[in-house]
C-alpha cells in the first residue's frame, strides 16, 4: 500500500473527521487520497484560514484539528495560525509538503527550510514511518500545542507495509494512543455517563491530603486561611470529551469557595452562579479582580498565569499566594476529587469555625458582594450602581449598545468567535458565559482575521460531534477583511453561521479604514445579507437567521467608541 493510505487509515482510526486544506503540487497525493476517503476534505481559500479553522475545530471539540498545505508559500501562509494556536494552547496538527528529498536545501522550486513552523515542535519525515504521526498526535492532544509534520513528496508516494506491522514496531505507542482516543469517543457518546455522573476510576488523583501538603510547602498556616480563591484556566478541560466539558459545571457548583476563571475558561462554571466571581485580569470583573488581590491563598487549576490574567500591577502580590493544583485531567473524577478535597479542607476540624470562609449556602460571599456594592463608586449615566459581577461599569455608547443588543437576542449557549478589536472587548464585558466555549477568541495572540475562519472550524466541529449550538462570528471591519475570502468556504458548504461585521470605519486608536461594500461582497459569494443602521433592526434580523438554515451576514453600522479602561 502507499504511505498516503497509511496516513488516511491512521487519521480515520483516530477519529479525524474533517481536514482543512488547500491543494498544491507537493501534497497532491495526500490531498487526492483525502478526497477519496470518508474524511471531509474542506478546501479553504487561504492557508492561514485552514490553520484557524483547525484551531477553532480543536477548541470546540477538545480533540485535534488537522490542516494541510503545500510547500513554500503554502507553508509560510500557516505561520500566523500556528503562532495563534501556540499562544492560545490549541491541539492542531499542521501537515506540510516538501520537494523530493534529493532536492532539499538546493535551489529547487518552492524549496525553503520550514523549521520556522516548529514553534512548539515539529517533525521532518525522512522515512515513511507512521510513528511520526503517533508521536505528534499524542503530544498535541496532551500538551495542547500545535505540531508541524513536514513530508517530502517522495515519502508520500512511498510503498509501505500495512499499518498493523507498525503497531509492533512502536512499543505500543500507537495502541496506547488509539485506546486513549477510543476512551474519548466512548465518553463523548455515552449519554448515560453524563446523566448519572458516573465518574471513572483514575489512579492519578489529587485530593485533600495532597492539597494540604501543598499549602504547608507554601509556608501558609492553614488556620490563617480566611479568604481562599479557586482560579480555573482552560487546562481543566484536559483530554475530556465535549459532553464531559459541559458537565464540569455540575461539579464546580458544589465547591464551597469562590471561583474565578481566565478568559478561555469562561463558562466552565455558569457565571450566573453566586459563587462564580467571573473573569479575572485586565478585562475581568470588578469583584473577581478585587477578590484575587485580597485573597490569602489562590488554588489554580489549568492556569498559565499570563500577564492578561495577572497584570503587572498586581503580579508580585498575587503570584506568591498561588498554589498550583497540577494534575492531568483525563476524566471528570479528577476534577471531582479536587473539589471534594478543597471542600474537605474547609470542613477540617482543625479549623476554627470563625475561620471557615465558606459554606454551601454562600452567606459569606453574599456579604462580600454587598460590601463591594456599597463601596463601588462607579455609577452609570443614570446614577445607578452597576452589577459588579457583570463588568458593566462604563457608559454604553452606540457601538457597545449594539453589541449588547446582539448578545441579548442570541441563544445563551451560542458559540461566539471574535479576533482582536473593540468588538472583542465589548463582547467580553457584556456577555455572561454559561457553558464552555461561549466565547472563542485569539485571547493571547490577538490575531486579527481569526474570527471568521475559526467560526468555520467551530461549525464543522459542531456538525461532526452533534453539538447543537449556534455559531456566531462577530468581527471588526478591519479584521474581517484579513480573511474575508473564507466567505467562499461558508457559501460552498452552506454553513449556518451568523456573520456580523461591526462597521465603524476605524482601527481603534490607530487610524481610520476605508471599507468596501460588504453587502455586495456577500452577494458575490451568494450569502444572504442585510445592512443595519438602527439598533431596533438587530433583533428581527437575528430571529430571521435563527429561523433559517443558511449563512447570514449582518453589516452593523456603528459610531466609533473608545474602550473603557482596564479594571486593573
Coordinates of C-alpha atoms in Angstrom, one line a residue:
X1 CA 0.0 0.0 0.0
X2 CA 1.1 3.6 -0.4
X3 CA 2.1 5.7 2.5
X4 CA -0.8 8.0 1.8
X5 CA -3.1 5.1 2.5
X6 CA -1.4 4.5 5.8
X7 CA -1.9 8.2 6.8
X8 CA -5.6 8.1 5.9
X9 CA -6.1 4.9 7.9
X10 CA -4.4 6.5 10.9
X11 CA -6.5 9.6 10.6
X12 CA -9.7 7.6 10.4
X13 CA -8.8 5.3 13.3
X14 CA -8.0 8.4 15.4
X15 CA -11.4 9.9 14.8
X16 CA -10.3 12.7 12.4
X17 CA -13.5 13.5 10.5
X18 CA -12.5 16.8 8.8
X19 CA -9.3 18.2 7.4
X20 CA -8.9 21.8 6.2
X21 CA -6.6 22.1 3.2
X22 CA -5.5 23.9 0.1
X23 CA -4.1 21.8 -2.8
X24 CA -0.6 22.1 -4.1
X25 CA 2.0 20.1 -6.1
X26 CA 3.9 18.7 -3.1
X27 CA 1.0 17.5 -1.1
X28 CA -1.3 16.5 -4.0
X29 CA -1.0 12.7 -3.4
X30 CA -2.3 13.1 0.1
X31 CA -4.9 15.7 -0.9
X32 CA -6.3 13.3 -3.6
X33 CA -6.4 10.4 -1.1
X34 CA -8.4 12.6 1.3
X35 CA -10.9 13.3 -1.4
X36 CA -11.3 9.5 -1.9
X37 CA -11.8 8.8 1.8
X38 CA -14.7 9.3 4.2
X39 CA -12.9 12.2 5.8
X40 CA -14.3 15.6 4.8
X41 CA -11.6 17.5 2.9
X42 CA -12.6 21.1 3.1
X43 CA -10.8 23.3 0.6
X44 CA -10.2 26.7 2.1
X45 CA -9.2 29.9 0.2
X46 CA -6.0 30.7 2.1
X47 CA -3.8 28.5 4.2
X48 CA -4.0 30.9 7.2
X49 CA -7.7 30.2 7.2
X50 CA -7.0 26.5 7.2
X51 CA -5.0 26.7 10.4
X52 CA -7.5 29.0 12.1
X53 CA -10.3 26.5 11.1
X54 CA -8.3 23.6 12.6
X55 CA -7.8 25.7 15.7
X56 CA -11.5 26.5 16.1
X57 CA -12.3 22.9 15.4
X58 CA -10.0 21.7 18.2
X59 CA -11.2 24.3 20.7
X60 CA -14.9 23.3 20.5
X61 CA -14.4 19.5 20.3
X62 CA -11.4 19.4 22.6
X63 CA -9.9 16.9 20.1
X64 CA -7.4 17.5 17.4
X65 CA -7.7 19.9 14.4
X66 CA -5.8 19.0 11.2
X67 CA -4.8 21.2 8.3
X68 CA -2.8 20.5 5.1
X69 CA -0.7 22.9 3.0
X70 CA 1.8 22.5 0.2
X71 CA 5.5 23.5 0.3
X72 CA 6.9 27.0 0.0
X73 CA 4.2 29.8 0.1
X74 CA 1.6 27.3 1.2
X75 CA 3.6 26.6 4.3
X76 CA 4.6 30.2 5.0
X77 CA 1.0 31.1 5.0
X78 CA 0.4 28.9 8.0
X79 CA 2.8 30.9 10.2
X80 CA 0.3 33.3 11.9
X81 CA -2.2 30.4 12.5
X82 CA 0.5 28.2 14.1
X83 CA 1.6 31.2 16.3
X84 CA -2.0 31.7 17.3
X85 CA -2.6 28.1 18.2
X86 CA 0.7 28.1 20.2
X87 CA -0.1 31.2 22.2
X88 CA -3.8 30.2 22.8
X89 CA -2.9 26.5 23.6
X90 CA -4.8 24.5 20.9
X91 CA -4.3 20.9 19.7
X92 CA -3.5 21.3 16.0
X93 CA -1.6 19.2 13.5
X94 CA -0.2 21.1 10.5
X95 CA 0.9 18.9 7.7
X96 CA 3.0 20.5 5.0
X97 CA 4.5 19.2 1.8
X98 CA 8.1 19.4 0.6
X99 CA 10.0 18.7 -2.6
X100 CA 11.6 15.3 -3.1
X101 CA 14.4 14.6 -0.6
X102 CA 17.2 14.8 -3.2
X103 CA 16.3 18.4 -3.9
X104 CA 16.1 19.6 -0.3
X105 CA 18.4 22.5 0.6
X106 CA 19.0 23.1 -3.1
X107 CA 17.7 25.8 -5.4
X108 CA 14.6 23.9 -6.3
X109 CA 11.1 25.3 -6.9
X110 CA 9.4 26.4 -3.7
X111 CA 12.2 24.8 -1.6
X112 CA 12.9 26.6 1.6
X113 CA 13.6 25.3 5.2
X114 CA 10.4 25.0 7.2
X115 CA 11.8 24.8 10.7
X116 CA 10.2 28.2 11.5
X117 CA 6.9 26.4 11.8
X118 CA 8.2 24.3 14.7
X119 CA 7.3 26.9 17.3
X120 CA 6.4 24.2 19.8
X121 CA 7.6 21.1 18.0
X122 CA 7.9 19.7 14.5
X123 CA 9.0 16.6 12.7
X124 CA 10.7 16.3 9.3
X125 CA 9.6 12.9 8.0
X126 CA 12.7 11.4 6.4
X127 CA 11.1 8.0 6.0
X128 CA 7.5 6.7 5.6
X129 CA 7.0 5.9 9.3
X130 CA 3.6 6.3 10.9
X131 CA 5.4 6.7 14.2
X132 CA 5.8 10.4 13.4
X133 CA 2.1 10.8 13.4
X134 CA 1.7 8.7 16.5
X135 CA 4.0 10.9 18.5
X136 CA 2.6 14.1 17.1
X137 CA -1.0 13.2 17.9
X138 CA -0.1 12.2 21.4
X139 CA 1.9 15.3 22.0
X140 CA -0.6 17.8 20.6
X141 CA -3.5 16.2 22.5
X142 CA -1.8 16.1 25.8
X143 CA 0.2 19.4 25.6
X144 CA -2.4 21.5 23.8
X145 CA 0.1 22.9 21.3
X146 CA 0.5 22.8 17.5
X147 CA 2.7 20.2 16.0
X148 CA 4.2 20.5 12.5
X149 CA 4.7 17.4 10.2
X150 CA 6.7 18.1 7.1
X151 CA 6.6 15.4 4.5
X152 CA 8.6 15.3 1.3
X153 CA 6.6 14.3 -1.8
X154 CA 8.6 11.1 -2.5
X155 CA 7.8 9.9 1.0
X156 CA 4.1 10.4 0.3
X157 CA 4.5 8.2 -2.8
X158 CA 6.4 5.5 -1.0
X159 CA 5.2 1.9 -0.8
X160 CA 4.9 0.6 2.8
X161 CA 3.9 -2.4 4.7
X162 CA 0.3 -2.5 6.1
X163 CA -0.4 -0.4 9.2
X164 CA -0.7 -3.3 11.6
X165 CA 3.0 -4.1 11.2
X166 CA 3.8 -0.6 12.6
X167 CA 2.0 -1.4 15.8
X168 CA 4.6 -3.9 16.8
X169 CA 7.5 -1.5 15.9
X170 CA 6.5 1.4 18.1
X171 CA 6.5 -0.2 21.6
X172 CA 2.7 0.1 21.8
X173 CA 2.6 3.8 21.4
X174 CA 0.1 3.6 18.6
X175 CA -2.1 1.2 20.6
X176 CA -1.9 3.3 23.7
X177 CA -2.8 6.4 21.7
X178 CA -5.6 4.7 19.9
X179 CA -7.1 3.4 23.1
X180 CA -6.9 6.9 24.6
X181 CA -8.9 8.2 21.6
X182 CA -11.4 5.3 22.0
X183 CA -11.9 6.4 25.6
X184 CA -12.5 9.9 24.4
X185 CA -15.1 8.8 21.8
X186 CA -16.8 6.4 24.1
X187 CA -17.1 9.1 26.8
X188 CA -18.5 11.5 24.2
X189 CA -21.1 9.1 23.1
X190 CA -22.0 7.7 26.5
X191 CA -25.1 9.7 27.4
X192 CA -25.8 7.6 30.5
X193 CA -22.4 8.5 31.9
X194 CA -23.3 12.2 31.5
X195 CA -26.7 11.8 33.1
X196 CA -25.7 9.7 36.1
X197 CA -22.4 11.5 36.9
X198 CA -20.8 8.0 36.8
X199 CA -17.2 9.1 37.3
X200 CA -14.4 6.7 36.1
X201 CA -11.6 5.5 38.2
X202 CA -8.2 7.1 37.8
X203 CA -5.1 6.3 39.8
X204 CA -3.6 9.7 39.4
X205 CA -5.6 11.7 41.9
X206 CA -5.0 14.9 43.8
X207 CA -7.1 15.0 47.0
X208 CA -7.4 16.5 50.5
X209 CA -4.0 15.3 51.8
X210 CA -2.2 16.4 48.7
X211 CA -3.7 19.9 48.8
X212 CA -2.9 20.2 52.5
X213 CA 0.7 19.2 51.8
X214 CA 1.0 21.9 49.0
X215 CA -0.3 24.5 51.5
X216 CA 2.3 23.5 54.0
X217 CA 5.1 23.6 51.4
X218 CA 4.0 27.1 50.5
X219 CA 4.6 28.0 54.2
X220 CA 1.0 29.0 54.7
X221 CA -0.7 28.3 58.0
X222 CA -4.0 26.5 57.2
X223 CA -5.6 28.1 60.2
X224 CA -4.9 31.6 58.8
X225 CA -6.7 31.0 55.5
X226 CA -9.8 33.2 55.6
X227 CA -10.3 34.2 52.0
X228 CA -9.3 31.4 49.5
X229 CA -10.0 31.6 45.8
X230 CA -10.2 28.8 43.2
X231 CA -8.8 30.1 39.9
X232 CA -9.6 28.0 36.8
X233 CA -8.0 28.0 33.4
X234 CA -8.7 26.1 30.2
X235 CA -6.2 23.4 31.3
X236 CA -9.1 22.0 33.3
X237 CA -10.5 20.6 30.1
X238 CA -7.6 18.2 29.8
X239 CA -8.5 15.4 27.4
X240 CA -12.2 15.4 28.3
X241 CA -14.9 14.9 25.7
X242 CA -17.2 17.8 24.8
X243 CA -20.0 16.3 26.9
X244 CA -17.7 16.0 29.9
X245 CA -16.5 19.5 29.5
X246 CA -20.1 20.7 29.7
X247 CA -20.6 18.7 32.9
X248 CA -17.7 20.2 34.8
X249 CA -20.2 22.9 35.8
X250 CA -22.2 20.3 37.9
X251 CA -19.1 19.6 39.9
X252 CA -17.9 23.1 40.4
X253 CA -21.2 24.4 41.7
X254 CA -20.7 22.2 44.7
X255 CA -17.4 24.0 45.5
X256 CA -17.6 25.8 48.8
X257 CA -15.1 28.6 48.0
X258 CA -15.4 31.4 45.4
X259 CA -14.4 30.6 41.8
X260 CA -12.9 32.9 39.2
X261 CA -11.7 32.0 35.7
X262 CA -9.3 33.0 33.0
X263 CA -10.6 34.2 29.6
X264 CA -10.5 30.9 27.7
X265 CA -12.1 29.0 30.7
X266 CA -15.1 31.3 30.9
X267 CA -18.3 29.2 31.0
X268 CA -16.7 26.3 32.7
X269 CA -19.0 27.3 35.5
X270 CA -22.1 29.3 34.8
X271 CA -21.3 32.9 35.6
X272 CA -24.7 33.4 37.0
X273 CA -23.9 31.2 40.0
X274 CA -23.3 33.2 43.1
X275 CA -20.0 31.5 43.9
X276 CA -18.6 32.4 40.5
X277 CA -16.9 35.8 40.6
X278 CA -16.3 35.8 36.8
X279 CA -13.3 36.7 34.8
X280 CA -10.0 37.9 36.3
X281 CA -7.4 40.0 34.6
X282 CA -7.2 43.2 32.5
X283 CA -10.8 42.9 31.4
X284 CA -12.1 41.0 34.4
X285 CA -15.0 41.8 36.7
X286 CA -14.6 44.3 39.5
X287 CA -15.4 41.7 42.2
X288 CA -13.0 39.0 40.8
X289 CA -10.1 41.4 40.5
X290 CA -10.7 42.8 44.0
X291 CA -11.1 39.3 45.4
X292 CA -7.9 37.9 43.8
X293 CA -5.9 40.8 45.4
X294 CA -7.5 40.4 48.8
X295 CA -7.4 36.6 48.9
X296 CA -4.8 34.9 51.2
X297 CA -4.4 31.8 49.1
X298 CA -5.2 31.1 45.4
X299 CA -5.7 27.5 44.2
X300 CA -5.1 27.3 40.5
X301 CA -6.2 24.6 38.1
X302 CA -5.0 24.6 34.5
X303 CA -3.9 28.3 34.6
X304 CA -0.9 29.6 32.6
X305 CA -0.8 32.8 34.8
X306 CA -0.2 35.1 31.8
X307 CA 0.1 38.9 32.1
X308 CA -3.5 39.1 30.8
X309 CA -4.7 37.1 33.8
X310 CA -2.3 38.5 36.4
X311 CA -1.3 42.0 35.2
X312 CA 2.0 43.5 36.2
X313 CA 0.4 46.0 38.7
X314 CA -0.7 43.1 41.0
X315 CA 1.6 40.3 39.7
X316 CA 4.1 40.1 42.5
X317 CA 1.5 40.3 45.2
X318 CA -0.7 37.7 43.7
X319 CA 1.8 35.1 42.5
X320 CA 3.2 34.5 45.9
X321 CA -0.2 33.3 47.0
X322 CA -0.8 30.8 44.2
X323 CA -0.8 27.1 44.9
X324 CA -0.9 25.2 41.6
X325 CA -3.0 22.0 41.8
X326 CA -1.1 20.4 38.9
X327 CA -2.7 17.3 37.5
X328 CA -3.6 15.9 34.1
X329 CA -7.3 15.9 33.7
X330 CA -8.3 12.7 31.9
X331 CA -11.9 12.3 33.2
X332 CA -14.4 14.1 35.4
X333 CA -13.4 12.1 38.5
X334 CA -10.1 14.0 38.5
X335 CA -12.0 17.3 38.9
X336 CA -14.5 15.9 41.4
X337 CA -11.7 14.6 43.6
X338 CA -10.0 18.1 43.6
X339 CA -13.3 19.8 44.6
X340 CA -14.0 17.2 47.3
X341 CA -10.5 17.8 48.6
X342 CA -11.0 21.5 48.8
X343 CA -14.3 21.2 50.5
X344 CA -12.9 18.7 53.0
X345 CA -10.1 21.1 53.7
X346 CA -12.6 23.8 54.8
X347 CA -14.6 21.3 56.8
X348 CA -11.4 20.2 58.6
X349 CA -12.0 20.1 62.4
X350 CA -8.5 21.7 62.8
X351 CA -10.0 25.0 61.6
X352 CA -11.8 27.2 64.0
X353 CA -15.4 27.9 63.0
X354 CA -14.6 31.6 62.8
X355 CA -12.0 30.9 60.2
X356 CA -14.3 28.8 57.9
X357 CA -14.6 31.1 54.9
X358 CA -17.4 29.5 53.0
X359 CA -20.4 27.2 53.5
X360 CA -22.7 25.7 50.9
X361 CA -25.3 28.5 51.5
X362 CA -22.7 31.1 50.3
X363 CA -23.7 33.6 53.0
X364 CA -20.2 35.0 53.3
X365 CA -19.9 35.6 49.6
X366 CA -23.3 37.3 49.6
X367 CA -21.9 39.7 52.3
X368 CA -18.8 40.3 50.2
X369 CA -21.0 41.2 47.2
X370 CA -23.0 43.6 49.3
X371 CA -19.8 45.2 50.7
X372 CA -18.4 45.7 47.2
X373 CA -21.7 47.2 46.1
X374 CA -21.7 49.7 49.0
X375 CA -18.1 50.7 48.3
X376 CA -18.4 50.8 44.5
X377 CA -18.4 54.4 43.2
X378 CA -18.5 53.6 39.5
X379 CA -22.1 54.6 38.7
X380 CA -23.7 54.6 35.3
X381 CA -25.1 57.6 33.5
X382 CA -28.4 57.3 35.4
X383 CA -26.7 57.3 38.7
X384 CA -27.2 53.5 39.3
X385 CA -24.5 51.2 40.7
X386 CA -23.9 48.6 38.1
X387 CA -23.9 44.8 38.7
X388 CA -20.3 44.3 39.7
X389 CA -20.3 40.7 38.5
X390 CA -21.3 41.7 35.0
X391 CA -18.4 44.1 34.4
X392 CA -20.9 46.8 33.3
X393 CA -19.3 49.8 35.0
X394 CA -19.0 52.0 31.9
X395 CA -21.4 54.2 29.9
X396 CA -22.7 52.4 26.9
X397 CA -22.1 54.2 23.5
X398 CA -23.6 53.3 20.1
X399 CA -21.0 50.5 19.4
X400 CA -21.3 48.8 22.7
X401 CA -25.1 49.2 22.8
X402 CA -25.4 47.4 19.5
X403 CA -23.1 44.6 20.8
X404 CA -25.3 44.3 23.8
X405 CA -28.4 44.1 21.7
X406 CA -26.8 41.4 19.6
X407 CA -26.0 39.4 22.6
X408 CA -29.4 39.8 24.1
X409 CA -31.1 38.3 21.0
X410 CA -28.7 35.3 20.7
X411 CA -29.3 32.0 22.5
X412 CA -27.3 31.9 25.7
X413 CA -25.3 28.9 24.7
X414 CA -24.2 30.3 21.4
X415 CA -20.5 29.9 20.4
X416 CA -19.2 33.4 19.6
X417 CA -15.9 33.8 17.8
X418 CA -14.0 37.0 17.7
X419 CA -10.5 38.1 17.0
X420 CA -9.0 41.4 18.1
X421 CA -10.5 44.8 18.4
X422 CA -13.3 46.8 20.1
X423 CA -15.9 44.1 19.3
X424 CA -13.9 41.6 21.2
X425 CA -13.6 43.7 24.3
X426 CA -17.3 44.7 24.4
X427 CA -18.4 41.1 23.8
X428 CA -16.2 40.0 26.7
X429 CA -17.5 42.8 29.0
X430 CA -21.2 42.4 28.1
X431 CA -21.5 38.6 27.8
X432 CA -22.4 36.3 30.7
X433 CA -20.9 32.9 29.8
X434 CA -23.0 29.9 30.9
X435 CA -21.3 27.0 29.1
X436 CA -17.7 26.2 28.0
X437 CA -16.5 27.9 24.8
X438 CA -19.3 30.5 24.9
X439 CA -16.6 32.8 23.5
X440 CA -13.7 31.6 21.3
X441 CA -11.1 34.2 20.6
X442 CA -7.5 34.8 20.0
X443 CA -7.1 35.7 23.6
X444 CA -3.3 35.5 23.9
X445 CA -2.1 36.3 20.3
X446 CA -4.8 38.9 19.5
X447 CA -4.8 37.8 15.8
X448 CA -6.9 39.9 13.5
X449 CA -8.6 37.8 10.9
X450 CA -9.1 34.8 13.3
X451 CA -12.8 35.2 13.9
X452 CA -14.4 34.1 10.5
X453 CA -12.2 31.1 9.8
X454 CA -12.3 30.0 13.4
X455 CA -16.1 30.0 13.2
X456 CA -16.0 27.7 10.2
X457 CA -13.8 25.3 12.1
X458 CA -16.2 25.5 15.1
X459 CA -19.2 24.8 12.9
X460 CA -17.6 21.7 11.3
X461 CA -16.7 20.6 14.9
X462 CA -20.4 21.0 15.9
X463 CA -21.6 19.1 12.8
X464 CA -19.1 16.2 13.4
X465 CA -19.8 15.9 17.1
X466 CA -23.5 16.6 17.1
X467 CA -23.0 19.8 19.2
X468 CA -26.4 21.6 18.9
X469 CA -25.3 25.2 19.4
X470 CA -25.5 28.3 17.1
X471 CA -22.2 29.6 15.8
X472 CA -21.8 33.4 15.6
X473 CA -18.8 35.3 14.2
X474 CA -18.6 38.9 15.4
X475 CA -15.9 40.8 13.6
X476 CA -14.5 44.3 13.3
X477 CA -14.4 45.8 9.8
X478 CA -10.6 45.7 9.9
X479 CA -10.0 42.1 11.0
X480 CA -12.8 40.8 8.8
X481 CA -11.0 42.0 5.6
X482 CA -7.9 39.9 6.5
X483 CA -9.6 36.6 5.8
X484 CA -13.0 37.5 4.2
X485 CA -12.1 35.2 1.3
X486 CA -13.3 32.4 3.5
X487 CA -16.9 33.5 2.8
X488 CA -16.4 31.2 -0.2
X489 CA -15.9 28.3 2.2
X490 CA -19.0 29.3 4.2
X491 CA -21.1 29.5 1.0
X492 CA -19.7 26.4 -0.7
X493 CA -20.6 24.3 2.3
X494 CA -23.8 26.2 3.2
X495 CA -22.7 26.6 6.8
X496 CA -25.3 28.1 9.1
X497 CA -23.1 30.8 10.7
X498 CA -24.3 34.3 11.6
X499 CA -21.5 36.6 10.4
X500 CA -21.6 40.1 11.9
X501 CA -19.4 43.0 10.9
X502 CA -19.2 45.9 13.2
X503 CA -18.6 48.7 10.8
X504 CA -17.2 51.8 12.4
X505 CA -14.5 52.5 9.8
X506 CA -11.9 52.8 12.5
X507 CA -8.9 50.7 13.7
X508 CA -9.2 51.6 17.4
X509 CA -6.8 54.4 18.2
X510 CA -4.6 53.7 15.2
X511 CA -6.4 55.4 12.4
X512 CA -9.4 55.2 10.0
X513 CA -10.0 52.5 7.5
X514 CA -11.8 52.8 4.2
X515 CA -14.2 49.9 3.8
X516 CA -15.6 48.1 0.7
X517 CA -19.3 47.4 0.3
X518 CA -19.5 44.3 2.5
X519 CA -23.1 43.6 1.4
X520 CA -22.0 43.5 -2.3
X521 CA -19.2 41.1 -1.3
X522 CA -21.7 38.9 0.4
X523 CA -23.9 39.0 -2.7
X524 CA -20.9 37.9 -4.8
X525 CA -20.5 34.9 -2.6
X526 CA -24.2 34.2 -2.7
X527 CA -24.7 34.8 1.0
X528 CA -27.9 36.3 2.3
X529 CA -27.2 39.6 4.0
X530 CA -28.5 42.9 5.5
X531 CA -27.3 46.4 6.2
X532 CA -28.3 47.7 9.7
X533 CA -28.1 51.3 11.0
X534 CA -30.8 51.3 13.7
X535 CA -30.4 49.2 16.8
X536 CA -34.1 48.2 16.6
X537 CA -33.4 46.3 13.4
X538 CA -31.0 43.9 15.1
X539 CA -33.4 41.6 17.0
X540 CA -35.6 40.9 14.0
X541 CA -32.6 40.0 11.7
X542 CA -31.2 37.7 14.3
X543 CA -34.6 36.0 14.6
X544 CA -34.6 35.6 10.8
X545 CA -31.2 33.9 10.9
X546 CA -32.3 31.6 13.7
X547 CA -35.4 30.5 11.8
X548 CA -33.4 29.6 8.6
X549 CA -30.8 27.0 7.8
X550 CA -28.2 29.1 5.9
X551 CA -25.4 31.6 6.5
X552 CA -26.4 35.2 7.1
X553 CA -24.2 38.3 7.1
X554 CA -25.2 41.4 9.0
X555 CA -23.3 44.7 8.5
X556 CA -24.0 46.8 11.5
X557 CA -23.1 50.5 11.1
X558 CA -22.0 52.0 14.3
X559 CA -20.2 55.0 15.7
X560 CA -16.7 54.8 16.9
X561 CA -16.4 54.3 20.6
X562 CA -13.4 54.3 22.9
X563 CA -12.8 51.4 25.1
X564 CA -13.2 51.6 28.9
X565 CA -10.0 51.5 30.9
X566 CA -9.0 48.0 32.1
X567 CA -10.1 47.4 35.7
X568 CA -6.5 46.6 36.8

